[in-house]
Amino acid sequence: MIGNTLLHLAILCVLSPLLLGVIGKTKALFGGRNGAPFLQPYFDLWKLLRKGMVISETTTWVFLAGPVVALAVPLLAAMLLPFGALPAPVSFDGDMILFVYLFGLARFFTASAALDTGSSFEGMGAAREVTFSCLAEPTVLFGLIVLARLAGGLSLQEMLSPELLESWQNAAPSLGLTLVSLFVVLLVENSRIPFDDPNTHLELTMIHEVMVLDHSGPAFGLILYGAAMKLFVLGALVVRIALPFTFNNLLLDLLVFVAGMLGLAVLIGVVESIMARLKLVRVPQVLVGTTLISAFAMVLLLR
Amino acid sequence: MHGINNLLLLMVILLNFFTLGSSRLGACIRAVALQGAVISILPITLHGINGHSVILATGAFVLKGIFIPWLLFRAIREVRIRREVEPLIGFIPTLIIGALTTSAAFIFADNLPLIEAHHGSLFIPTALATLFTGFLLLITRRKAITQVLGYLMFENGIFVLAVLLSEAMPLMVEAGVLLDLLVAIFIMGIVINQINHEFSTLNTERLSALKE
């Protein structure tokens, strides 16, 4: 039990920045550049953690709670989610709701920290972030309902059990649609292109990046690390649905999972390279479309 | 074979949604063309390769997948319009109405007294959903070309329904239907050009306004 938990946490903490490195490398290759080394995100984090912090005098404790919650939530959420075939350390009926709303909690604190600075610019970013994620939330829930219905259980462990392989044979259309819409949610939630550009510093188009402008040094490092972990956790959900193989061999299972995650990172890099960022007004339209697709996946299954 | 059919029909439904949500005319024409190409494969996947189904499939593919889209692309090039600017009902509301009608089509198809072989297949609900989507496009869009697309999509829905019956139907009837469609598109192309010529816009609303 303890070993399992430690392994889970170790995978999460060690591998999550690597995904960002792989995404960066893929984008660089598409652009015909060599790109930063795979370990660059680790160096960045290390650099940020050693720096000093500048904190505005008008802020309160909420400002610092934002980064801390943003780091703690992915750690907690990862406990509920099986990594590939490795079982989840904590599992109970209905933990899928907790899983979804843990991220809601993180969003609340990040938005509050942004509002706490009193900057109207950051308030605008918070408003955008909250709007888009409230449109993405139904998609996740519809997707999870499809999984719950297929598995006949309400915990993520049951929903992502090896039986998923059989479900792929019986209900491939529903699962396929769910997979696509969850991938879109992954892109929205982690503010990737085509919904938000993680590298942009063009003021009017930023969403997530706006909210964290005032954070510096270790606080910003925590935010980046938390974002990497969030990408990893949500990615693990998508990867498990796409690759529901179980070999009952720790090493082999781990290999499949890590290969899947790296494949996902490459896929995100490819999407970011070949797509342009959507106009801000188009984003809600696309998200409503995704919600409808995942709702349709549910209708397809329930009929 | 059942799996392939369902996959194709699912693509048809997704293309319905895409057409409802997209404002670019070029993308819409491409989506409808792709839909036509996808449903033209259905006779072969459903009835196997025989003379009847192959002729039907090639006929539909050439008309719906290649010739009509080519005509429409020519039309938008000549009248120089790119996008549907202001639909009567916005894009998100039409998408939601589209999803509701699609769900309704699924529920309705479940309650129809179908023969045993068609129970649980996606053919009937997809056909109904595509019909409704075509209707929606016809009702909610202002530009004549999008309305033609709605008409085409409507016809695609009828085609999906007809594929189920194609064993029982003589080839002549189907050829007639496809020809009808082609002639209709021709006439609409001419009408579109005329509207554009008269008003220098494709808004069909102008047709109902009195001349001053």
Coordinates of C-alpha atoms in Angstrom, one line a residue:
Chain A
M1 CA 0.0 0.0 0.0
I2 CA 2.7 2.5 1.1
G3 CA 5.0 1.3 -1.7
N4 CA 2.2 1.7 -4.2
T5 CA 1.5 5.3 -3.0
L6 CA 5.2 6.2 -3.1
L7 CA 5.6 4.8 -6.6
H8 CA 2.6 6.7 -7.7
L9 CA 3.9 10.0 -6.3
A10 CA 7.4 9.3 -7.6
I11 CA 6.1 8.8 -11.2
L12 CA 4.1 12.0 -11.0
C13 CA 6.8 14.2 -9.5
V14 CA 9.7 13.0 -11.6
L15 CA 8.1 12.5 -15.0
S16 CA 5.6 15.4 -15.1
P17 CA 8.1 18.2 -16.2
L18 CA 9.5 15.8 -18.8
L19 CA 6.1 16.0 -20.7
L20 CA 6.6 19.8 -21.2
G21 CA 10.2 19.1 -22.4
V22 CA 8.9 16.6 -25.0
I23 CA 6.2 19.0 -26.2
G24 CA 8.8 21.8 -26.5
K25 CA 11.1 19.5 -28.4
T26 CA 8.3 18.4 -30.8
K27 CA 7.4 22.0 -31.5
A28 CA 11.0 22.8 -32.1
L29 CA 11.4 19.9 -34.6
F30 CA 8.3 21.1 -36.5
G31 CA 9.9 24.6 -36.6
G32 CA 13.2 23.2 -37.9
R33 CA 15.1 24.1 -34.8
N34 CA 17.1 22.0 -32.4
G35 CA 15.1 23.3 -29.4
A36 CA 15.8 23.3 -25.7
P37 CA 17.0 20.0 -24.2
F38 CA 14.4 17.6 -22.8
L39 CA 15.3 18.5 -19.2
Q40 CA 14.9 22.2 -19.7
P41 CA 11.6 22.4 -17.6
Y42 CA 13.6 20.8 -14.7
F43 CA 16.3 23.5 -15.0
D44 CA 13.6 26.2 -15.2
L45 CA 12.0 24.9 -12.0
W46 CA 15.3 24.7 -10.2
K47 CA 16.2 28.3 -11.3
L48 CA 12.8 29.6 -10.1
L49 CA 13.0 27.9 -6.8
R50 CA 16.3 29.5 -6.0
K51 CA 15.2 33.0 -6.7
G52 CA 13.7 35.6 -4.3
M53 CA 10.1 36.6 -4.3
V54 CA 8.6 40.0 -4.9
I55 CA 5.2 40.3 -3.2
S56 CA 2.9 43.3 -3.6
E57 CA 2.0 45.0 -0.4
T58 CA -1.7 45.0 -1.2
T59 CA -1.9 41.2 -1.3
T60 CA -3.0 38.9 1.5
W61 CA -2.5 35.3 2.3
V62 CA -4.8 34.3 -0.6
F63 CA -2.1 35.4 -3.0
L64 CA 0.3 32.7 -1.7
A65 CA -2.4 30.1 -1.2
G66 CA -3.0 30.0 -5.0
P67 CA 0.3 28.4 -5.9
V68 CA 0.2 26.0 -3.0
V69 CA -3.2 24.7 -3.8
A70 CA -2.3 24.5 -7.5
L71 CA 0.5 22.2 -6.5
A72 CA -1.4 20.2 -3.9
V73 CA -4.5 19.5 -6.0
P74 CA -2.8 17.4 -8.8
L75 CA -1.0 15.4 -6.1
L76 CA -4.3 14.6 -4.4
A77 CA -6.1 13.9 -7.7
A78 CA -3.3 11.6 -8.8
M79 CA -4.0 9.4 -5.7
L80 CA -7.5 8.7 -7.1
L81 CA -6.4 7.9 -10.7
P82 CA -4.8 4.6 -11.8
F83 CA -1.6 5.3 -13.8
G84 CA -2.0 2.9 -16.7
A85 CA -2.4 -0.5 -15.1
L86 CA -1.0 0.6 -11.8
P87 CA -3.9 0.7 -9.4
A88 CA -4.9 3.9 -7.7
P89 CA -3.7 4.2 -4.0
V90 CA -7.1 5.6 -2.9
S91 CA -10.4 4.5 -4.4
F92 CA -14.0 4.8 -3.3
D93 CA -17.4 5.0 -4.8
G94 CA -18.0 8.4 -6.4
D95 CA -14.4 9.5 -6.4
M96 CA -14.8 10.7 -10.0
I97 CA -16.8 13.7 -8.7
L98 CA -14.0 14.5 -6.2
F99 CA -11.5 14.2 -9.0
V100 CA -13.3 16.7 -11.2
Y101 CA -14.0 19.2 -8.4
L102 CA -10.5 19.0 -6.9
F103 CA -9.4 20.8 -10.1
G104 CA -12.3 23.2 -9.6
L105 CA -10.8 24.0 -6.2
A106 CA -7.4 24.7 -7.7
R107 CA -9.1 26.9 -10.3
F108 CA -10.9 28.8 -7.5
F109 CA -7.7 29.5 -5.6
T110 CA -5.7 30.5 -8.7
A111 CA -8.5 32.9 -9.7
S112 CA -8.7 34.3 -6.2
A113 CA -5.0 34.8 -6.1
A114 CA -5.2 36.7 -9.3
L115 CA -8.1 38.8 -8.0
D116 CA -6.2 39.4 -4.8
T117 CA -3.5 41.4 -6.6
G118 CA -6.2 44.0 -7.3
S119 CA -5.0 44.3 -10.9
S120 CA -7.9 44.7 -13.4
F121 CA -5.8 42.9 -16.0
E122 CA -5.5 39.8 -13.9
G123 CA -9.1 40.0 -13.1
M124 CA -9.9 39.8 -16.8
G125 CA -7.7 36.7 -17.1
A126 CA -9.5 35.1 -14.1
A127 CA -12.9 35.8 -15.7
R128 CA -11.7 34.2 -19.0
E129 CA -10.3 31.1 -17.3
V130 CA -13.4 30.6 -15.2
T131 CA -15.7 31.0 -18.2
F132 CA -13.9 28.5 -20.3
S133 CA -13.5 25.9 -17.6
C134 CA -17.2 26.1 -16.7
L135 CA -17.9 25.2 -20.4
A136 CA -15.3 22.4 -20.3
E137 CA -16.7 20.8 -17.1
P138 CA -19.9 19.3 -18.5
T139 CA -17.7 17.6 -21.2
V140 CA -15.7 15.8 -18.5
L141 CA -18.7 14.8 -16.6
F142 CA -20.5 13.4 -19.6
G143 CA -17.3 11.5 -20.5
L144 CA -17.0 10.1 -17.0
I145 CA -20.7 9.1 -17.1
V146 CA -20.0 7.1 -20.2
L147 CA -17.1 5.3 -18.5
A148 CA -19.1 4.7 -15.4
R149 CA -22.0 3.3 -17.3
L150 CA -19.7 0.9 -19.3
A151 CA -17.9 -0.3 -16.2
G152 CA -20.9 -0.4 -13.9
G153 CA -19.0 1.3 -11.1
L154 CA -18.6 4.8 -9.8
S155 CA -14.9 4.9 -8.8
L156 CA -12.1 5.8 -11.3
Q157 CA -10.4 2.5 -10.4
E158 CA -13.4 0.5 -11.7
M159 CA -14.0 2.8 -14.6
L160 CA -10.5 2.4 -15.9
S161 CA -10.1 -1.3 -15.1
P162 CA -8.9 -3.8 -17.7
E163 CA -12.5 -4.4 -18.7
L164 CA -12.2 -1.2 -20.6
L165 CA -10.6 -3.4 -23.3
E166 CA -13.9 -5.3 -23.8
S167 CA -15.9 -2.1 -23.8
W168 CA -13.8 -0.9 -26.7
Q169 CA -15.1 -3.9 -28.7
N170 CA -18.8 -3.4 -27.7
A171 CA -19.1 0.4 -27.6
A172 CA -16.2 1.7 -29.7
P173 CA -18.2 4.7 -31.0
S174 CA -19.1 6.1 -27.6
L175 CA -15.6 5.5 -26.2
G176 CA -14.0 7.1 -29.3
L177 CA -16.1 10.2 -29.0
T178 CA -15.4 10.4 -25.2
L179 CA -11.7 10.1 -25.9
V180 CA -11.7 12.9 -28.4
S181 CA -13.7 15.2 -26.2
L182 CA -11.5 14.4 -23.1
F183 CA -8.4 15.3 -25.2
V184 CA -10.0 18.6 -26.1
V185 CA -10.6 19.2 -22.4
L186 CA -7.0 18.3 -21.7
L187 CA -5.9 21.0 -24.1
V188 CA -8.3 23.6 -22.6
E189 CA -7.5 22.8 -19.0
N190 CA -3.8 23.0 -19.5
S191 CA -4.1 26.2 -21.6
R192 CA -2.5 24.7 -24.7
I193 CA -2.9 25.9 -28.3
P194 CA -5.6 26.1 -29.9
F195 CA -7.3 27.5 -26.8
D196 CA -4.5 29.4 -25.1
D197 CA -0.9 29.8 -25.9
P198 CA 1.3 28.9 -22.9
N199 CA 4.2 31.0 -24.4
T200 CA 2.3 34.1 -25.3
H201 CA 2.9 37.4 -23.7
L202 CA 0.6 39.3 -25.9
E203 CA -1.6 40.9 -23.4
L204 CA -5.0 40.7 -24.9
T205 CA -4.9 37.0 -25.8
M206 CA -3.6 35.5 -22.6
I207 CA -5.9 33.5 -20.4
H208 CA -4.0 31.4 -17.9
E209 CA -0.8 33.3 -18.1
V210 CA -2.4 36.6 -17.1
M211 CA -3.5 35.3 -13.7
V212 CA 0.0 34.4 -12.7
L213 CA 1.8 37.6 -13.8
D214 CA 2.4 38.8 -10.3
H215 CA 3.8 35.6 -9.0
S216 CA 7.6 35.4 -9.0
G217 CA 10.4 33.1 -7.9
P218 CA 9.4 30.0 -5.9
A219 CA 5.7 30.8 -6.0
F220 CA 5.8 30.9 -9.8
G221 CA 7.9 27.7 -9.7
L222 CA 5.2 26.0 -7.7
I223 CA 2.6 27.2 -10.3
L224 CA 4.6 25.8 -13.2
Y225 CA 5.3 22.5 -11.4
G226 CA 1.6 22.3 -10.5
A227 CA 0.6 23.0 -14.1
A228 CA 3.0 20.2 -15.3
M229 CA 1.5 17.8 -12.8
K230 CA -2.1 18.7 -13.9
L231 CA -1.1 18.0 -17.5
F232 CA 0.3 14.7 -16.3
V233 CA -2.8 13.7 -14.3
L234 CA -5.3 14.6 -17.0
G235 CA -3.1 13.1 -19.6
A236 CA -3.0 9.8 -17.6
L237 CA -6.8 9.7 -17.8
V238 CA -6.7 10.1 -21.6
V239 CA -3.8 7.6 -22.0
R240 CA -5.5 4.9 -19.9
I241 CA -8.7 5.1 -22.0
A242 CA -6.7 4.9 -25.2
L243 CA -4.4 2.1 -24.0
P244 CA -6.4 -0.1 -21.6
F245 CA -3.9 -2.9 -21.6
T246 CA -3.0 -4.8 -18.4
F247 CA -0.1 -7.3 -18.4
N248 CA 0.0 -7.9 -14.6
N249 CA 3.7 -7.2 -14.8
L250 CA 4.8 -4.1 -13.0
L251 CA 7.7 -3.2 -15.3
L252 CA 5.7 -3.9 -18.5
D253 CA 2.7 -1.9 -17.3
L254 CA 4.9 1.0 -16.3
L255 CA 6.6 0.9 -19.7
V256 CA 3.2 1.0 -21.6
F257 CA 2.0 3.9 -19.4
V258 CA 5.2 6.0 -19.8
A259 CA 5.3 5.3 -23.6
G260 CA 1.7 6.3 -23.8
M261 CA 2.3 9.6 -21.9
L262 CA 5.3 10.4 -24.1
G263 CA 3.2 9.7 -27.1
L264 CA 0.5 12.0 -25.8
A265 CA 3.1 14.7 -25.3
V266 CA 4.3 14.3 -28.9
L267 CA 0.6 14.4 -30.0
I268 CA 0.1 17.7 -28.1
G269 CA 3.2 19.1 -29.6
V270 CA 2.0 18.2 -33.1
V271 CA -1.4 19.8 -32.5
E272 CA 0.3 22.9 -31.2
S273 CA 2.6 23.0 -34.3
I274 CA -0.1 22.6 -37.0
M275 CA -2.9 24.6 -35.5
A276 CA -3.3 28.3 -35.0
R277 CA -4.7 29.8 -31.8
L278 CA -8.5 30.2 -32.0
K279 CA -10.0 33.6 -31.8
L280 CA -11.2 34.2 -28.2
V281 CA -14.9 34.4 -29.3
R282 CA -14.6 31.0 -31.1
V283 CA -13.4 29.2 -28.0
P284 CA -16.8 28.9 -26.2
Q285 CA -18.3 27.8 -29.5
V286 CA -15.8 24.9 -29.8
L287 CA -16.3 24.0 -26.2
V288 CA -20.1 23.8 -26.5
G289 CA -19.5 21.6 -29.6
T290 CA -17.3 19.3 -27.6
T291 CA -19.9 19.1 -24.8
L292 CA -22.5 18.2 -27.4
I293 CA -20.2 15.5 -28.8
S294 CA -19.6 13.9 -25.4
A295 CA -23.4 14.2 -24.6
F296 CA -24.0 12.5 -27.8
A297 CA -21.6 9.7 -26.8
M298 CA -23.7 9.2 -23.7
V299 CA -27.0 9.2 -25.7
L300 CA -25.4 6.6 -28.0
L301 CA -24.6 4.4 -25.1
L302 CA -27.9 4.8 -23.2
R303 CA -30.3 4.1 -26.0
Chain B
M1 CA -19.5 -5.2 -41.5
H2 CA -21.8 -4.0 -38.8
G3 CA -18.9 -2.1 -37.2
I4 CA -17.9 -0.4 -40.4
N5 CA -21.5 0.8 -41.0
N6 CA -21.8 2.2 -37.6
L7 CA -18.5 4.0 -37.9
L8 CA -19.5 5.6 -41.2
L9 CA -22.9 6.6 -39.8
L10 CA -21.2 8.1 -36.8
M11 CA -19.1 10.2 -39.1
V12 CA -22.2 11.4 -40.9
I13 CA -23.6 12.6 -37.6
L14 CA -20.4 14.3 -36.6
L15 CA -20.3 16.1 -40.0
N16 CA -23.9 17.2 -39.3
F17 CA -22.7 18.9 -36.1
F18 CA -19.6 20.4 -37.9
T19 CA -21.8 21.9 -40.6
L20 CA -24.1 23.4 -38.1
G21 CA -21.3 25.0 -36.1
S22 CA -19.0 26.2 -38.9
S23 CA -19.3 29.7 -40.4
R24 CA -17.0 29.2 -43.3
L25 CA -18.8 28.3 -46.5
G26 CA -15.8 26.5 -47.9
A27 CA -15.5 24.3 -44.9
C28 CA -19.3 23.6 -44.9
I29 CA -19.2 22.6 -48.6
R30 CA -16.3 20.3 -47.9
A31 CA -18.1 18.8 -44.9
V32 CA -21.2 18.1 -47.0
A33 CA -19.1 16.7 -49.8
L34 CA -17.3 14.4 -47.4
Q35 CA -20.7 13.4 -46.0
G36 CA -21.9 12.6 -49.5
A37 CA -18.7 10.5 -50.1
V38 CA -19.2 8.6 -46.8
I39 CA -22.8 7.7 -47.4
S40 CA -22.0 6.6 -51.0
I41 CA -19.9 3.8 -49.5
L42 CA -22.9 2.6 -47.4
P43 CA -24.6 0.5 -50.2
I44 CA -21.4 -1.6 -50.6
T45 CA -20.8 -2.1 -46.9
L46 CA -24.4 -3.0 -46.3
H47 CA -25.3 -5.2 -49.3
G48 CA -21.9 -6.4 -50.3
I49 CA -20.4 -6.0 -53.8
N50 CA -22.9 -6.6 -56.5
G51 CA -23.8 -4.8 -59.7
H52 CA -26.6 -2.8 -58.2
S53 CA -24.8 -1.5 -55.1
V54 CA -21.6 -0.7 -57.1
I55 CA -23.5 1.4 -59.6
L56 CA -25.5 3.1 -56.9
A57 CA -22.3 3.8 -54.9
T58 CA -20.3 5.2 -57.8
G59 CA -23.2 7.3 -59.0
A60 CA -23.7 8.8 -55.6
F61 CA -20.0 9.3 -55.0
V62 CA -19.4 11.1 -58.3
L63 CA -22.4 13.3 -57.9
K64 CA -22.5 14.0 -54.2
G65 CA -18.8 13.7 -53.5
I66 CA -17.2 15.4 -56.5
F67 CA -19.5 17.1 -59.0
I68 CA -22.0 19.0 -56.8
P69 CA -19.2 20.3 -54.5
W70 CA -17.3 21.4 -57.5
L71 CA -20.3 23.3 -58.8
L72 CA -20.8 24.9 -55.4
F73 CA -17.1 25.9 -55.1
R74 CA -17.4 27.5 -58.5
A75 CA -20.5 29.4 -57.3
I76 CA -18.8 30.8 -54.2
R77 CA -15.8 31.7 -56.3
E78 CA -17.9 33.6 -58.7
V79 CA -20.0 35.5 -56.2
R80 CA -17.0 36.0 -53.9
I81 CA -18.4 35.2 -50.5
R82 CA -16.5 33.3 -47.8
R83 CA -18.7 33.0 -44.8
E84 CA -22.2 33.0 -43.4
V85 CA -22.1 36.2 -41.4
E86 CA -25.4 36.5 -39.4
P87 CA -27.6 33.4 -39.3
L88 CA -31.2 34.0 -38.2
I89 CA -30.4 31.9 -35.2
G90 CA -26.8 32.0 -33.9
F91 CA -24.3 29.1 -34.3
I92 CA -24.4 27.9 -30.7
P93 CA -28.2 27.8 -30.5
T94 CA -28.4 25.9 -33.8
L95 CA -25.8 23.5 -32.5
I96 CA -27.8 22.9 -29.4
I97 CA -31.0 22.5 -31.4
G98 CA -29.2 20.1 -33.7
A99 CA -28.0 18.0 -30.7
L100 CA -31.6 18.0 -29.3
T101 CA -33.1 16.9 -32.6
T102 CA -30.4 14.2 -33.0
S103 CA -31.2 12.9 -29.5
A104 CA -34.9 13.1 -30.4
A105 CA -34.2 11.1 -33.6
F106 CA -32.5 8.4 -31.6
I107 CA -35.4 8.2 -29.2
F108 CA -38.0 8.3 -32.0
A109 CA -36.2 5.6 -34.0
D110 CA -36.3 3.3 -30.9
N111 CA -40.0 3.5 -30.8
L112 CA -40.6 2.8 -34.5
P113 CA -42.1 -0.6 -35.4
L114 CA -39.1 -1.6 -37.4
I115 CA -38.3 -5.1 -38.7
E116 CA -36.0 -7.1 -36.5
A117 CA -32.9 -6.6 -38.7
H118 CA -33.0 -2.9 -38.3
H119 CA -33.4 -2.8 -34.5
G120 CA -30.5 -1.2 -32.8
S121 CA -28.7 -0.2 -36.0
L122 CA -27.8 3.4 -36.5
F123 CA -29.3 3.7 -39.9
I124 CA -32.8 5.1 -39.1
P125 CA -31.7 7.5 -36.3
T126 CA -28.8 8.8 -38.5
A127 CA -31.2 9.3 -41.5
L128 CA -33.7 11.2 -39.3
A129 CA -31.0 13.3 -37.6
T130 CA -29.5 14.2 -41.0
L131 CA -33.0 15.2 -42.3
F132 CA -33.5 17.5 -39.3
T133 CA -30.1 19.0 -39.7
G134 CA -30.8 19.8 -43.3
F135 CA -34.1 21.4 -42.2
L136 CA -32.3 23.5 -39.6
L137 CA -29.7 24.7 -42.1
L138 CA -32.5 25.6 -44.5
I139 CA -34.4 27.5 -41.9
T140 CA -31.7 29.3 -40.0
R141 CA -29.3 30.5 -42.6
R142 CA -29.6 33.6 -44.8
K143 CA -27.2 32.9 -47.6
A144 CA -28.6 31.0 -50.6
I145 CA -25.6 28.7 -50.8
T146 CA -25.9 27.5 -47.2
Q147 CA -29.6 26.9 -47.9
V148 CA -28.5 24.7 -50.9
L149 CA -26.2 22.9 -48.5
G150 CA -29.2 22.3 -46.2
Y151 CA -31.1 20.9 -49.1
L152 CA -28.2 18.6 -50.0
M153 CA -27.9 17.4 -46.5
F154 CA -31.6 16.7 -46.4
E155 CA -31.2 14.6 -49.5
N156 CA -28.2 12.8 -47.9
G157 CA -30.6 11.8 -45.1
I158 CA -33.1 10.4 -47.6
F159 CA -30.2 8.5 -49.3
V160 CA -29.3 6.9 -46.0
L161 CA -32.9 5.8 -45.5
A162 CA -33.1 4.6 -49.1
V163 CA -29.9 2.5 -48.7
L164 CA -31.9 0.2 -46.4
L165 CA -34.5 -0.3 -49.2
S166 CA -32.1 -0.4 -52.1
E167 CA -32.6 -4.2 -52.5
A168 CA -36.2 -3.7 -53.2
M169 CA -35.9 -0.6 -55.4
P170 CA -35.2 -0.7 -59.1
L171 CA -32.1 1.2 -60.2
M172 CA -34.2 3.5 -62.4
V173 CA -35.9 5.1 -59.4
E174 CA -32.6 5.8 -57.7
A175 CA -31.0 7.2 -60.8
G176 CA -34.0 9.4 -61.1
V177 CA -33.6 10.7 -57.6
L178 CA -29.9 11.5 -58.1
L179 CA -30.7 13.2 -61.4
D180 CA -33.4 15.3 -59.7
L181 CA -30.9 16.4 -57.2
L182 CA -28.4 17.4 -59.8
V183 CA -30.9 19.4 -61.8
A184 CA -32.1 21.1 -58.7
I185 CA -28.5 22.1 -57.8
F186 CA -28.0 23.4 -61.3
I187 CA -31.1 25.5 -61.1
M188 CA -30.2 26.8 -57.7
G189 CA -26.7 27.7 -59.0
I190 CA -28.4 29.8 -61.7
V191 CA -30.8 31.4 -59.2
I192 CA -27.8 32.2 -56.9
N193 CA -26.1 34.0 -59.7
Q194 CA -29.2 35.9 -60.5
I195 CA -29.7 37.0 -56.9
N196 CA -26.1 38.1 -56.8
H197 CA -26.4 39.9 -60.0
E198 CA -29.6 41.8 -59.0
F199 CA -28.7 42.7 -55.4
S200 CA -24.9 42.2 -55.2
T201 CA -25.5 40.0 -52.1
L202 CA -26.8 36.5 -51.5
N203 CA -29.1 37.4 -48.7
T204 CA -32.4 35.7 -49.6
E205 CA -34.2 38.1 -47.3
R206 CA -33.8 40.7 -50.0
L207 CA -36.1 38.7 -52.2
S208 CA -39.0 39.3 -49.9
A209 CA -38.5 43.0 -49.6
L210 CA -40.6 45.3 -51.8
K211 CA -38.9 47.2 -54.4
E212 CA -38.8 51.0 -53.9

